[in-house]
Every structure is written in structure tokens, then in C-alpha cells.
Amino acid sequence: MTHYMPDPVPLYGPDYAADPHAVYAKLRQYGPLAPVEISPGVSAYLVTDHRAALDLLQDPATWAKDPRLWQATLPEDCPVLPMMKWRPNALFNDGDAHARYRSVITDSFSLIEPHLLRQQVAHAADLLIREFAATGETDLVTQYARPLPLVLFNALFGMPDHYSPRLVAALAGMFESTGSEKANNADADFEQYVMELVSLKQGQRGHDLTSWFMDHPAGLSLEEVIHQVVLTMAAGHEPTTNLISNSLSRMLSNPDYYSTLSGGALTARDAINDVLRSEPPMANYSAHFPRRNVRFHGTWIHANQLVLVSYHAANTTPDGLPADSIRTDGGAHLAWAAGPHACPVKQPALLIATAAIERLTSHLCDLELTVPRDQLSWRPGPFHRALAHLPARFTPITPDQAGVTPWTSSSPSPSTPPAATSTPKPNTSAPSAPQPA
Ligand code: HEM
């Protein structure tokens, strides 16, 4: 059997980030699967068709998530490995191992009451808005949408607020190119943060995700707890940032949404549904590997060859509009993937994004973009649909003014006691942190 792979189309670099739909149009000429390169020399097939994407995602008997045989073919310093190499966590395992890890994450998130989550989002939002509210201008990506999930995770995992700048700084450093000194330092800082978090919770459990991960009946080892913490923070950060910022960019550039800021027709949730369908925060991912040589929707694929799913292409037609076959109520898109590895935190993530947008626009009700949406720049990378910046201005607000402000209206911070630095260190080393590609 021969497996001919035509010249792959690059998904890294500025062309794809600037106009993904032009690239999808080219890819669709190959049929439901197209050859791509996710980094120089690293090729994959990308599924661009909605039906084929569902067939793959819902067939774990044919398609495995475990990347170990594939990753053994790559050089150790390959820049996609931090995002894609095997770890003992939900994302990179199949069958019973996957179900065990995933149950820890889903069961623990289900213990967070939605109204308390909303309060914690408001608290995180207010902390961030205070930093720029008096200036009248902000970058809604770097000063709001990117740090917000981390300030929130810091609290949900049980750390006091004064720890969150460390988490924000560490993950911001990882947006530097992989392998750079700054990225390596950021990786080490993130590891140190997670080790301190776990040490603290070993000594004193709290009402938080880390403690629930540790005490879950699945009985994770300490190393496995650390890996699920790292996965949850890493898997939750980038897409939540993009869901908030992509939605805000639509709301602030479309008068139908803009009027909602002063009581109009379309809501933040409409913008979020619009983004999930036509600009999903994760554009391409769901790395899968066939367990044997297979012919799939007309293409022969080797066992253990990398196949990715383009949620973005599968959701949209060549002109970038939601595909006809997709319902308009937000129900049938693939932004959360599908099948056993679909996002386990969909409902909390929707609540987080909605509450973050509503909190921002309620405090800064005349927000407007300073750069038109069609001139905004998008961060290169094969996996995400991510704005690099979202510059905006508004009428400044100050701590001493009357009425509800981010200084007066904040919910109480979580009741976790301050972290002691002298608690015993766990007898294991932290995994290296996944880095954005
Ligand atoms: C609180 C925020 C979030 C957390 C903690 C979170 C967590 C996770 C975890 C742990 C997984 C791996 C599940 C598994 O393999 O069984 C996952 C998968 C996924 N999540 Fe989320 N997520 C969050 C927000 C989002 C958002 C906002 C989106 C996009 C709309 C998203 C899209 C996805 C997708 C597409 C997958 C499948 C990834 C793959 O297999 O390649 N997630 N998420």
C-alpha cells in the first residue's frame, strides 16, 4: 500500500494568521483531509470537513490520542513537542486511563457553584480593571483577557490573590518563542508555582480544585495531581482568553452589539456563540493517531501518523460564514471538539467568558476600539485563533468617584489562608509546562 502525501501547506507563520480562510480554501481542494505543516518539517493531515471531523472524534477504536510512537520520530528540541508530547493526563491518554483522569477534572469542576464562580470572575475582573481604569485606555488582550483566566485559576486552585501575578508573569513569558531564555525561565517559574501550590495543599486542604483533585476517589498519585493541575491551567488559559477577546472585538466593532452596552439588542452571549461558530478560540487541534493504516474519507493514512481537526474550517464555509449544515443556535459547531475528549469544562468556561465580558462592559460602558477590527493583528501559530492586541479607550473612572466601581463592588477574595513557603515539598518534580506554539 502506498501513502502519497502531497506538498504540505504551512499553518505557522503570518499568512495563516492574517487570512485563515484563504488557507482553508486551498486546503479544501484536497478534499476532507489536507496535508499541512505545523512547524518546519513537522507534517500532519488536517481534517477540514464537518462530517469527517465528527467521524474521527467519535471513533476512539480507530483513533488514539496517545502520541508516544509519533513523538519518538521527532527531534527532542522540536518546537511543537511542548504542546504535543505525552504526559500522564486526560489529554494524552485513551480508554480507562483517560476516563480516570477526566473524572477528576469534571467531578471537581462540578463542585463549583455557578453563582460563586460568577462572583470569583467578578473579583478577578475588578482586580484587573483597577489597574487601567483611571487611564482611559487599555489593551483588552494583554491587560484583561489574557491575565483574567489565570487570576481566576489562582483562586479556584486555592491560592491567595497575591500569588496570581506570579502565575500571570510565568505564562506571559511562555508566549516568548519556545526555547528562548525568557520562555525557559517562564517554564521554570510555572513549575515552581505549581510545586508551591501542591505543597501548600498537601499541608492544608481547602475548598478548592487542588484539594478536590487530591482527595478524588480516583486516587491520583501526587505526580498525577500535578499533571492534571498543569493540564487544566494550560488547556483552560489560551481558549478562554481567545473566547473573551474575540467576542469583545465583535461587540465593540458592530453597532448591533455596541448598542447592548447601553441596553440594546444583542448580548455578550450572542457574541460568544458567534465566535464559537465562526472564529473558534482553538482553530485546529484534537491531535489523533490511527491505531493501524486506515483509509479515511478517501485518504490513506499510516498508523501513528499525526491527524489534526480544524474546528475553524469544519465550522465554516469557504467565505468564512457558519456552514449551512450547522444550526444557528450555537449547538452543532465543533469549538469544544466532540467525542470522549471534548472540552470537559464547557459550561464553566461559557460562564467565565460571559461574566468577564459583562463585568468589563458594566464598569466601562463607553468602551470603543482604537483600531478597526479588520486592522487588528492575530498571533501566528497553528492551533489558535488569537488576537495579539485589542486596543480600546473609554471615559476614565477613579476610586473616589460615586457609584459602583471596580474598587467598591468587588466580591470578597477566596478564604484560602496565605501560602506558607516553609511547607514540605512534595517528593516529585513538576512536569514541564505546555507552551503555546
Ligand atoms: C475554564 C476553562 C477551560 C478549562 C479548564 C478547559 C479544560 C480542558 C481539558 C482538561 C481538556 C482535555 C479533555 C480531555 O482530553 O478529555 C480540554 C479539551 C478541549 N477544550 Fe477546554 N477548557 C476550558 C475552556 C475551553 C474553551 C473556552 C474552549 C473553546 C471554546 C475549549 C476548547 C477545548 C477543545 C477544542 C478541547 C479538545 C482538545 C483536543 O483534544 O485537542 N476549552 N479542555
Tab-separated table of C-alpha atoms and ligand atoms in Angstrom:
chain	number	residue	atom	x	y	z
A	1	MET	CA	0.000	0.000	0.000
A	2	THR	CA	1.449	3.396	-0.899
A	3	HIS	CA	0.786	6.529	1.115
A	4	TYR	CA	1.433	9.561	-1.063
A	5	MET	CA	1.479	12.861	0.820
A	6	PRO	CA	1.438	15.959	-1.415
A	7	ASP	CA	3.377	19.109	-0.524
A	8	PRO	CA	2.066	20.290	2.843
A	9	VAL	CA	0.573	23.769	3.367
A	10	PRO	CA	2.182	25.663	6.298
A	11	LEU	CA	-0.114	26.603	9.200
A	12	TYR	CA	2.545	28.530	11.096
A	13	GLY	CA	3.730	31.997	10.118
A	14	PRO	CA	1.939	35.228	9.297
A	15	ASP	CA	-0.044	34.166	6.182
A	16	TYR	CA	-2.297	31.729	8.016
A	17	ALA	CA	-2.779	34.117	10.957
A	18	ALA	CA	-3.642	37.013	8.610
A	19	ASP	CA	-6.181	35.127	6.481
A	20	PRO	CA	-7.071	31.612	7.635
A	21	HIS	CA	-9.986	31.350	5.195
A	22	ALA	CA	-7.677	31.766	2.199
A	23	VAL	CA	-5.627	28.855	3.563
A	24	TYR	CA	-8.748	26.740	4.189
A	25	ALA	CA	-9.904	27.395	0.609
A	26	LYS	CA	-6.591	25.978	-0.594
A	27	LEU	CA	-6.821	23.026	1.802
A	28	ARG	CA	-10.388	22.171	0.748
A	29	GLN	CA	-9.113	21.495	-2.786
A	30	TYR	CA	-7.581	18.292	-1.393
A	31	GLY	CA	-10.953	17.018	-0.096
A	32	PRO	CA	-11.936	16.394	3.538
A	33	LEU	CA	-8.296	15.922	4.625
A	34	ALA	CA	-5.377	18.079	3.546
A	35	PRO	CA	-1.605	17.880	4.097
A	36	VAL	CA	-0.273	20.632	6.374
A	37	GLU	CA	2.908	21.560	8.208
A	38	ILE	CA	2.505	22.718	11.831
A	39	SER	CA	6.181	23.656	12.182
A	40	PRO	CA	9.022	23.428	9.664
A	41	GLY	CA	9.463	19.714	8.895
A	42	VAL	CA	6.502	18.540	11.027
A	43	SER	CA	3.718	17.392	8.732
A	44	ALA	CA	0.174	16.272	9.525
A	45	TYR	CA	-3.176	15.748	7.899
A	46	LEU	CA	-5.802	18.338	8.762
A	47	VAL	CA	-9.500	17.435	8.644
A	48	THR	CA	-11.425	20.392	7.206
A	49	ASP	CA	-14.823	18.776	6.719
A	50	HIS	CA	-17.512	18.731	9.424
A	51	ARG	CA	-18.718	15.145	8.795
A	52	ALA	CA	-15.173	13.739	8.626
A	53	ALA	CA	-14.265	15.624	11.819
A	54	LEU	CA	-17.177	14.017	13.689
A	55	ASP	CA	-16.351	10.569	12.279
A	56	LEU	CA	-12.803	10.898	13.617
A	57	LEU	CA	-13.643	12.428	17.003
A	58	GLN	CA	-16.332	9.850	17.753
A	59	ASP	CA	-14.322	6.745	16.814
A	60	PRO	CA	-11.742	6.080	19.563
A	61	ALA	CA	-11.463	2.425	18.429
A	62	THR	CA	-9.642	3.651	15.292
A	63	TRP	CA	-8.130	6.902	16.539
A	64	ALA	CA	-5.838	7.157	19.587
A	65	LYS	CA	-4.731	10.268	21.498
A	66	ASP	CA	-1.524	8.722	22.858
A	67	PRO	CA	1.274	10.439	20.860
A	68	ARG	CA	4.267	8.400	22.069
A	69	LEU	CA	5.024	6.405	18.898
A	70	TRP	CA	4.693	9.567	16.784
A	71	GLN	CA	6.751	11.814	19.070
A	72	ALA	CA	9.606	9.268	19.020
A	73	THR	CA	10.130	10.212	15.348
A	74	LEU	CA	10.766	13.911	16.155
A	75	PRO	CA	13.971	15.592	17.342
A	76	GLU	CA	13.945	16.306	21.093
A	77	ASP	CA	14.075	20.061	20.572
A	78	CYS	CA	11.164	20.105	18.100
A	79	PRO	CA	9.158	23.253	18.964
A	80	VAL	CA	5.737	21.518	18.814
A	81	LEU	CA	6.659	18.961	21.486
A	82	PRO	CA	5.830	21.186	24.485
A	83	MET	CA	2.212	21.341	23.199
A	84	MET	CA	2.008	17.763	21.960
A	85	LYS	CA	4.223	15.345	23.871
A	86	TRP	CA	2.734	12.623	26.092
A	87	ARG	CA	2.042	13.232	29.750
A	88	PRO	CA	0.025	11.226	32.305
A	89	ASN	CA	-3.056	13.425	31.940
A	90	ALA	CA	-6.529	13.366	30.379
A	91	LEU	CA	-5.488	14.869	27.060
A	92	PHE	CA	-2.851	12.329	26.013
A	93	ASN	CA	-4.419	9.052	27.162
A	94	ASP	CA	-7.146	6.725	25.960
A	95	GLY	CA	-9.653	4.293	27.444
A	96	ASP	CA	-9.674	3.681	31.200
A	97	ALA	CA	-6.649	5.889	31.914
A	98	HIS	CA	-8.348	8.774	30.136
A	99	ALA	CA	-11.681	8.206	31.905
A	100	ARG	CA	-9.935	8.158	35.298
A	101	TYR	CA	-8.067	11.433	34.758
A	102	ARG	CA	-11.051	13.116	33.167
A	103	SER	CA	-13.406	12.178	36.009
A	104	VAL	CA	-11.136	14.025	38.437
A	105	ILE	CA	-11.427	17.210	36.375
A	106	THR	CA	-15.166	17.035	35.637
A	107	ASP	CA	-16.167	15.973	39.174
A	108	SER	CA	-14.048	18.728	40.758
A	109	PHE	CA	-15.403	21.476	38.487
A	110	SER	CA	-18.937	20.270	39.225
A	111	LEU	CA	-18.338	21.180	42.889
A	112	ILE	CA	-18.042	24.881	41.985
A	113	GLU	CA	-21.412	26.561	42.385
A	114	PRO	CA	-22.157	28.683	39.278
A	115	HIS	CA	-23.133	31.752	41.328
A	116	LEU	CA	-19.860	31.534	43.300
A	117	LEU	CA	-17.919	31.119	40.058
A	118	ARG	CA	-19.606	34.257	38.737
A	119	GLN	CA	-18.566	36.116	41.914
A	120	GLN	CA	-14.987	34.914	41.558
A	121	VAL	CA	-14.881	36.042	37.912
A	122	ALA	CA	-16.176	39.458	39.034
A	123	HIS	CA	-13.467	39.591	41.696
A	124	ALA	CA	-10.723	38.703	39.174
A	125	ALA	CA	-12.155	41.178	36.656
A	126	ASP	CA	-12.210	44.015	39.191
A	127	LEU	CA	-8.592	43.368	40.222
A	128	LEU	CA	-7.533	43.759	36.591
A	129	ILE	CA	-9.818	46.675	35.673
A	130	ARG	CA	-8.449	48.680	38.651
A	131	GLU	CA	-5.012	48.570	37.024
A	132	PHE	CA	-6.081	50.588	33.983
A	133	ALA	CA	-9.500	52.123	34.780
A	134	ALA	CA	-8.122	55.555	35.657
A	135	THR	CA	-6.050	55.851	32.457
A	136	GLY	CA	-8.906	55.784	29.932
A	137	GLU	CA	-7.091	53.323	27.665
A	138	THR	CA	-6.176	49.653	27.676
A	139	ASP	CA	-5.115	46.676	25.622
A	140	LEU	CA	-8.002	44.297	26.280
A	141	VAL	CA	-5.878	41.285	25.353
A	142	THR	CA	-2.747	41.840	27.430
A	143	GLN	CA	-4.376	43.709	30.332
A	144	TYR	CA	-7.656	41.813	30.588
A	145	ALA	CA	-8.473	38.705	28.509
A	146	ARG	CA	-5.058	37.066	28.862
A	147	PRO	CA	-4.494	37.522	32.615
A	148	LEU	CA	-8.136	37.046	33.675
A	149	PRO	CA	-8.323	33.220	33.430
A	150	LEU	CA	-5.063	32.975	35.398
A	151	VAL	CA	-6.138	35.338	38.179
A	152	LEU	CA	-9.294	33.232	38.383
A	153	PHE	CA	-7.465	29.862	38.287
A	154	ASN	CA	-5.113	31.083	41.018
A	155	ALA	CA	-8.198	31.488	43.236
A	156	LEU	CA	-10.053	28.358	42.057
A	157	PHE	CA	-6.975	26.211	42.731
A	158	GLY	CA	-6.801	27.712	46.204
A	159	MET	CA	-4.089	30.369	46.218
A	160	PRO	CA	-4.448	33.863	47.703
A	161	ASP	CA	-4.633	36.797	45.302
A	162	HIS	CA	-1.049	37.914	45.924
A	163	TYR	CA	0.149	34.740	44.168
A	164	SER	CA	-1.653	35.479	40.894
A	165	PRO	CA	0.929	37.950	39.457
A	166	ARG	CA	3.476	35.113	39.555
A	167	LEU	CA	1.189	32.856	37.555
A	168	VAL	CA	0.338	35.634	35.100
A	169	ALA	CA	4.028	36.570	34.623
A	170	ALA	CA	5.099	32.937	34.149
A	171	LEU	CA	2.514	32.160	31.484
A	172	ALA	CA	3.032	35.533	29.775
A	173	GLY	CA	6.722	34.615	29.447
A	174	MET	CA	5.766	31.436	27.642
A	175	PHE	CA	4.381	33.485	24.772
A	176	GLU	CA	8.021	34.291	24.005
A	177	SER	CA	9.390	31.917	21.353
A	178	THR	CA	9.908	28.398	22.645
A	179	GLY	CA	13.485	27.711	23.642
A	180	SER	CA	14.336	31.381	24.293
A	181	GLU	CA	15.860	32.259	27.663
A	182	LYS	CA	12.693	34.105	28.684
A	183	ALA	CA	10.479	31.143	27.744
A	184	ASN	CA	12.742	28.739	29.666
A	185	ASN	CA	12.660	30.989	32.754
A	186	ALA	CA	8.868	31.247	32.475
A	187	ASP	CA	8.607	27.464	32.283
A	188	ALA	CA	10.694	27.169	35.465
A	189	ASP	CA	8.585	29.846	37.198
A	190	PHE	CA	5.368	27.997	36.318
A	191	GLU	CA	6.796	24.732	37.655
A	192	GLN	CA	7.793	26.474	40.868
A	193	TYR	CA	4.300	27.976	41.204
A	194	VAL	CA	2.623	24.577	40.767
A	195	MET	CA	5.029	22.914	43.229
A	196	GLU	CA	4.256	25.539	45.878
A	197	LEU	CA	0.534	25.199	45.227
A	198	VAL	CA	0.629	21.440	45.688
A	199	SER	CA	2.918	21.671	48.743
A	200	LEU	CA	0.541	24.085	50.393
A	201	LYS	CA	-2.482	21.891	49.766
A	202	GLN	CA	-0.632	18.783	50.977
A	203	GLY	CA	-0.258	20.515	54.323
A	204	GLN	CA	-3.718	22.088	54.449
A	205	ARG	CA	-6.655	21.198	52.231
A	206	GLY	CA	-9.151	23.911	51.297
A	207	HIS	CA	-12.379	24.409	49.381
A	208	ASP	CA	-10.530	24.417	46.043
A	209	LEU	CA	-9.770	22.422	42.889
A	210	THR	CA	-6.301	21.297	44.020
A	211	SER	CA	-7.686	19.753	47.223
A	212	TRP	CA	-10.537	18.084	45.311
A	213	PHE	CA	-8.066	16.663	42.760
A	214	MET	CA	-6.004	15.246	45.662
A	215	ASP	CA	-8.953	13.698	47.506
A	216	HIS	CA	-10.843	12.380	44.462
A	217	PRO	CA	-11.792	8.675	44.722
A	218	ALA	CA	-9.718	8.003	41.577
A	219	GLY	CA	-6.767	8.162	43.968
A	220	LEU	CA	-4.286	10.073	41.821
A	221	SER	CA	-0.627	9.987	42.840
A	222	LEU	CA	0.935	13.333	43.650
A	223	GLU	CA	2.626	13.365	40.263
A	224	GLU	CA	-0.721	12.712	38.558
A	225	VAL	CA	-2.358	15.521	40.554
A	226	ILE	CA	0.364	17.896	39.385
A	227	HIS	CA	-0.160	16.834	35.774
A	228	GLN	CA	-3.935	17.413	35.944
A	229	VAL	CA	-3.366	20.856	37.539
A	230	VAL	CA	-0.919	21.807	34.782
A	231	LEU	CA	-3.253	20.474	32.063
A	232	THR	CA	-6.294	22.267	33.440
A	233	MET	CA	-4.493	25.604	33.700
A	234	ALA	CA	-2.817	25.235	30.303
A	235	ALA	CA	-5.894	23.883	28.468
A	236	GLY	CA	-8.130	26.494	30.066
A	237	HIS	CA	-5.965	29.569	29.584
A	238	GLU	CA	-5.491	30.094	25.850
A	239	PRO	CA	-9.038	29.279	24.636
A	240	THR	CA	-10.722	31.281	27.389
A	241	THR	CA	-8.517	34.277	26.605
A	242	ASN	CA	-9.434	33.994	22.933
A	243	LEU	CA	-13.123	33.475	23.592
A	244	ILE	CA	-13.228	36.688	25.646
A	245	SER	CA	-11.094	38.806	23.313
A	246	ASN	CA	-12.563	37.540	20.020
A	247	SER	CA	-16.068	38.171	21.396
A	248	LEU	CA	-15.167	41.637	22.694
A	249	SER	CA	-13.667	42.564	19.323
A	250	ARG	CA	-17.008	41.723	17.672
A	251	MET	CA	-19.104	43.523	20.244
A	252	LEU	CA	-17.014	46.691	20.057
A	253	SER	CA	-16.950	46.848	16.261
A	254	ASN	CA	-20.565	46.063	15.414
A	255	PRO	CA	-23.273	48.628	16.246
A	256	ASP	CA	-25.792	45.827	16.842
A	257	TYR	CA	-23.632	44.755	19.762
A	258	TYR	CA	-22.407	48.185	20.675
A	259	SER	CA	-25.929	49.227	21.479
A	260	THR	CA	-26.080	46.400	24.021
A	261	LEU	CA	-23.589	48.313	26.119
A	262	SER	CA	-26.364	50.807	26.700
A	263	GLY	CA	-29.239	48.343	26.761
A	264	GLY	CA	-29.548	47.231	23.127
A	265	ALA	CA	-30.493	44.065	21.318
A	266	LEU	CA	-27.566	41.627	21.137
A	267	THR	CA	-25.923	40.233	24.273
A	268	ALA	CA	-22.435	39.105	25.225
A	269	ARG	CA	-23.720	35.555	24.881
A	270	ASP	CA	-24.685	36.243	21.251
A	271	ALA	CA	-21.135	37.415	20.553
A	272	ILE	CA	-19.747	34.316	22.257
A	273	ASN	CA	-21.960	32.000	20.184
A	274	ASP	CA	-20.926	33.889	17.066
A	275	VAL	CA	-17.238	33.375	17.919
A	276	LEU	CA	-17.718	29.681	18.750
A	277	ARG	CA	-19.257	29.112	15.306
A	278	SER	CA	-17.254	31.386	13.034
A	279	GLU	CA	-13.938	32.025	14.830
A	280	PRO	CA	-13.375	29.217	17.366
A	281	PRO	CA	-10.731	30.081	20.018
A	282	MET	CA	-8.907	26.824	19.287
A	283	ALA	CA	-8.751	26.801	15.475
A	284	ASN	CA	-7.115	23.409	14.981
A	285	TYR	CA	-6.204	20.734	17.483
A	286	SER	CA	-7.515	17.296	18.531
A	287	ALA	CA	-4.251	15.546	17.673
A	288	HIS	CA	-5.100	11.916	16.877
A	289	PHE	CA	-3.149	8.938	15.557
A	290	PRO	CA	-4.692	5.953	13.712
A	291	ARG	CA	-4.026	2.666	15.526
A	292	ARG	CA	-3.432	0.959	12.124
A	293	ASN	CA	-3.137	2.004	8.463
A	294	VAL	CA	-6.564	3.339	7.503
A	295	ARG	CA	-8.376	4.756	4.500
A	296	PHE	CA	-10.365	7.679	5.901
A	297	HIS	CA	-12.697	9.806	3.766
A	298	GLY	CA	-10.648	8.951	0.672
A	299	THR	CA	-7.116	9.345	2.107
A	300	TRP	CA	-4.724	6.570	3.130
A	301	ILE	CA	-3.104	7.314	6.487
A	302	HIS	CA	-0.234	5.417	8.124
A	303	ALA	CA	-0.610	4.006	11.612
A	304	ASN	CA	0.615	6.634	14.134
A	305	GLN	CA	0.646	9.466	11.603
A	306	LEU	CA	-0.486	12.808	13.074
A	307	VAL	CA	-4.002	13.913	12.101
A	308	LEU	CA	-5.492	17.170	13.415
A	309	VAL	CA	-9.008	18.532	13.240
A	310	SER	CA	-9.668	22.076	12.025
A	311	TYR	CA	-12.664	23.148	14.108
A	312	HIS	CA	-12.454	26.511	12.320
A	313	ALA	CA	-12.590	25.094	8.774
A	314	ALA	CA	-15.162	22.415	9.684
A	315	ASN	CA	-17.445	25.070	11.194
A	316	THR	CA	-17.340	27.436	8.257
A	317	THR	CA	-17.885	27.655	4.510
A	318	PRO	CA	-15.208	28.983	2.110
A	319	ASP	CA	-16.374	32.576	2.698
A	320	GLY	CA	-15.895	32.186	6.453
A	321	LEU	CA	-19.593	32.076	7.314
A	322	PRO	CA	-21.083	29.360	9.525
A	323	ALA	CA	-21.727	26.269	7.392
A	324	ASP	CA	-25.337	25.602	6.273
A	325	SER	CA	-25.355	22.237	7.974
A	326	ILE	CA	-24.668	23.899	11.306
A	327	ARG	CA	-27.618	25.070	13.364
A	328	THR	CA	-27.699	28.756	14.217
A	329	ASP	CA	-28.391	28.217	17.917
A	330	GLY	CA	-24.759	27.507	18.695
A	331	GLY	CA	-25.471	23.811	19.248
A	332	ALA	CA	-23.722	21.991	16.414
A	333	HIS	CA	-20.337	23.676	15.988
A	334	LEU	CA	-17.078	21.968	16.913
A	335	ALA	CA	-15.470	24.720	19.001
A	336	TRP	CA	-15.442	22.395	22.037
A	337	ALA	CA	-14.402	19.382	19.888
A	338	ALA	CA	-16.620	16.259	20.195
A	339	GLY	CA	-16.414	12.663	21.400
A	340	PRO	CA	-14.622	11.422	24.522
A	341	HIS	CA	-12.052	14.254	24.586
A	342	ALA	CA	-14.470	17.151	24.028
A	343	CYS	CA	-13.877	20.014	26.443
A	344	PRO	CA	-14.967	18.805	29.886
A	345	VAL	CA	-15.331	22.341	31.226
A	346	LYS	CA	-17.655	23.809	28.609
A	347	GLN	CA	-20.361	25.177	30.931
A	348	PRO	CA	-17.975	26.807	33.445
A	349	ALA	CA	-15.923	28.214	30.543
A	350	LEU	CA	-19.026	29.773	28.978
A	351	LEU	CA	-19.967	31.288	32.321
A	352	ILE	CA	-16.439	32.647	32.825
A	353	ALA	CA	-16.318	34.298	29.396
A	354	THR	CA	-19.825	35.751	29.686
A	355	ALA	CA	-19.271	37.093	33.204
A	356	ALA	CA	-15.867	38.555	32.270
A	357	ILE	CA	-17.341	40.477	29.331
A	358	GLU	CA	-20.381	41.664	31.267
A	359	ARG	CA	-18.265	42.845	34.207
A	360	LEU	CA	-15.947	44.828	31.939
A	361	THR	CA	-18.706	46.483	29.929
A	362	SER	CA	-20.726	47.318	33.036
A	363	HIS	CA	-17.801	49.237	34.572
A	364	LEU	CA	-16.541	50.793	31.300
A	365	CYS	CA	-19.799	51.347	29.461
A	366	ASP	CA	-18.420	53.540	26.641
A	367	LEU	CA	-15.557	51.247	25.617
A	368	GLU	CA	-14.516	51.635	21.970
A	369	LEU	CA	-11.762	50.162	19.813
A	370	THR	CA	-8.918	52.470	18.780
A	371	VAL	CA	-8.017	50.191	15.835
A	372	PRO	CA	-10.782	48.914	13.498
A	373	ARG	CA	-11.395	45.173	13.782
A	374	ASP	CA	-10.273	44.478	10.216
A	375	GLN	CA	-6.879	46.016	11.029
A	376	LEU	CA	-6.230	44.056	14.230
A	377	SER	CA	-3.278	41.667	14.245
A	378	TRP	CA	-3.595	37.963	15.028
A	379	ARG	CA	-0.929	35.942	16.793
A	380	PRO	CA	0.715	33.382	14.453
A	381	GLY	CA	0.518	29.709	15.389
A	382	PRO	CA	-1.102	26.566	14.013
A	383	PHE	CA	-3.554	25.898	16.845
A	384	HIS	CA	-5.269	29.091	17.991
A	385	ARG	CA	-7.323	31.991	16.643
A	386	ALA	CA	-5.899	34.641	18.913
A	387	LEU	CA	-5.776	38.424	18.729
A	388	ALA	CA	-2.338	39.801	19.544
A	389	HIS	CA	-3.759	43.093	20.877
A	390	LEU	CA	-7.144	44.763	21.281
A	391	PRO	CA	-6.523	48.456	21.970
A	392	ALA	CA	-9.507	50.359	23.377
A	393	ARG	CA	-10.375	53.652	25.082
A	394	PHE	CA	-13.117	54.735	27.499
A	395	THR	CA	-14.004	57.505	29.943
A	396	PRO	CA	-11.642	57.035	32.905
A	397	ILE	CA	-13.068	56.069	36.285
A	398	THR	CA	-11.355	56.583	39.646
A	399	PRO	CA	-11.541	55.053	43.145
A	400	ASP	CA	-13.028	58.181	44.720
A	401	GLN	CA	-15.975	58.609	42.351
A	402	ALA	CA	-19.543	57.867	43.418
A	403	GLY	CA	-21.421	54.710	42.425
A	404	VAL	CA	-20.363	51.146	41.753
A	405	THR	CA	-16.728	50.895	40.618
A	406	PRO	CA	-14.143	48.086	40.447
A	407	TRP	CA	-12.825	49.417	43.770
A	408	THR	CA	-16.134	49.273	45.627
A	409	SER	CA	-18.047	46.397	44.098
A	410	SER	CA	-15.573	43.548	44.241
A	411	SER	CA	-16.683	40.256	45.741
A	412	PRO	CA	-14.627	39.020	48.688
A	413	SER	CA	-11.486	37.147	47.703
A	414	PRO	CA	-11.371	33.377	48.362
A	415	SER	CA	-10.905	32.440	52.014
A	416	THR	CA	-7.724	30.441	51.447
A	417	PRO	CA	-5.105	31.326	54.056
A	418	PRO	CA	-1.834	32.908	52.846
A	419	ALA	CA	0.578	30.323	51.490
A	420	ALA	CA	3.446	29.427	53.796
A	421	THR	CA	6.734	28.992	51.977
A	422	SER	CA	8.063	26.524	54.588
A	423	THR	CA	5.551	23.717	53.927
A	424	PRO	CA	7.113	20.372	52.989
A	425	LYS	CA	7.964	19.996	49.329
A	426	PRO	CA	6.291	17.086	47.527
A	427	ASN	CA	8.573	14.210	46.732
A	428	THR	CA	8.305	14.603	42.984
A	429	SER	CA	9.283	17.060	40.285
A	430	ALA	CA	6.792	19.191	38.366
A	431	PRO	CA	6.201	18.359	34.717
A	432	SER	CA	7.405	20.833	32.164
A	433	ALA	CA	4.600	23.191	31.283
A	434	PRO	CA	2.903	23.025	27.909
A	435	GLN	CA	3.815	26.094	25.907
A	436	PRO	CA	1.817	27.907	23.290
A	437	ALA	CA	3.051	27.053	19.818
B	1	HEM	C1	-12.077	27.091	32.336
B	1	HEM	C2	-11.669	26.963	31.083
B	1	HEM	C3	-11.312	25.639	30.448
B	1	HEM	C4	-10.753	24.536	31.019
B	1	HEM	C5	-10.320	24.335	32.474
B	1	HEM	C6	-10.618	23.542	29.962
B	1	HEM	C7	-10.083	22.270	30.146
B	1	HEM	C8	-9.943	21.313	29.157
B	1	HEM	C9	-9.363	19.997	29.347
B	1	HEM	C10	-8.826	19.462	30.657
B	1	HEM	C11	-9.391	19.351	28.146
B	1	HEM	C12	-8.866	17.934	27.834
B	1	HEM	C13	-10.042	16.966	27.924
B	1	HEM	C14	-9.732	15.544	27.525
B	1	HEM	O1	-8.749	15.283	26.822
B	1	HEM	O2	-10.517	14.651	27.917
B	1	HEM	C15	-9.996	20.262	27.208
B	1	HEM	C16	-10.211	19.973	25.885
B	1	HEM	C17	-10.670	20.895	24.983
B	1	HEM	N1	-11.123	22.171	25.252
B	1	HEM	FE1	-11.279	23.063	27.041
B	1	HEM	N2	-11.079	24.067	28.783
B	1	HEM	C18	-11.508	25.350	29.039
B	1	HEM	C19	-12.025	26.243	28.133
B	1	HEM	C20	-12.159	25.979	26.809
B	1	HEM	C21	-12.642	26.927	25.830
B	1	HEM	C22	-13.072	28.365	26.122
B	1	HEM	C23	-12.619	26.296	24.628
B	1	HEM	C24	-13.016	26.841	23.273
B	1	HEM	C25	-14.185	27.304	23.030
B	1	HEM	C26	-12.136	24.962	24.836
B	1	HEM	C27	-11.977	24.022	23.849
B	1	HEM	C28	-11.467	22.749	24.051
B	1	HEM	C29	-11.233	21.806	22.966
B	1	HEM	C30	-11.474	22.065	21.471
B	1	HEM	C31	-10.734	20.640	23.550
B	1	HEM	C32	-10.267	19.361	22.841
B	1	HEM	C33	-8.773	19.471	22.696
B	1	HEM	C34	-8.147	18.317	21.974
B	1	HEM	O3	-8.437	17.167	22.229
B	1	HEM	O4	-7.313	18.593	21.138
B	1	HEM	N3	-11.872	24.804	26.171
B	1	HEM	N4	-10.337	21.439	27.840
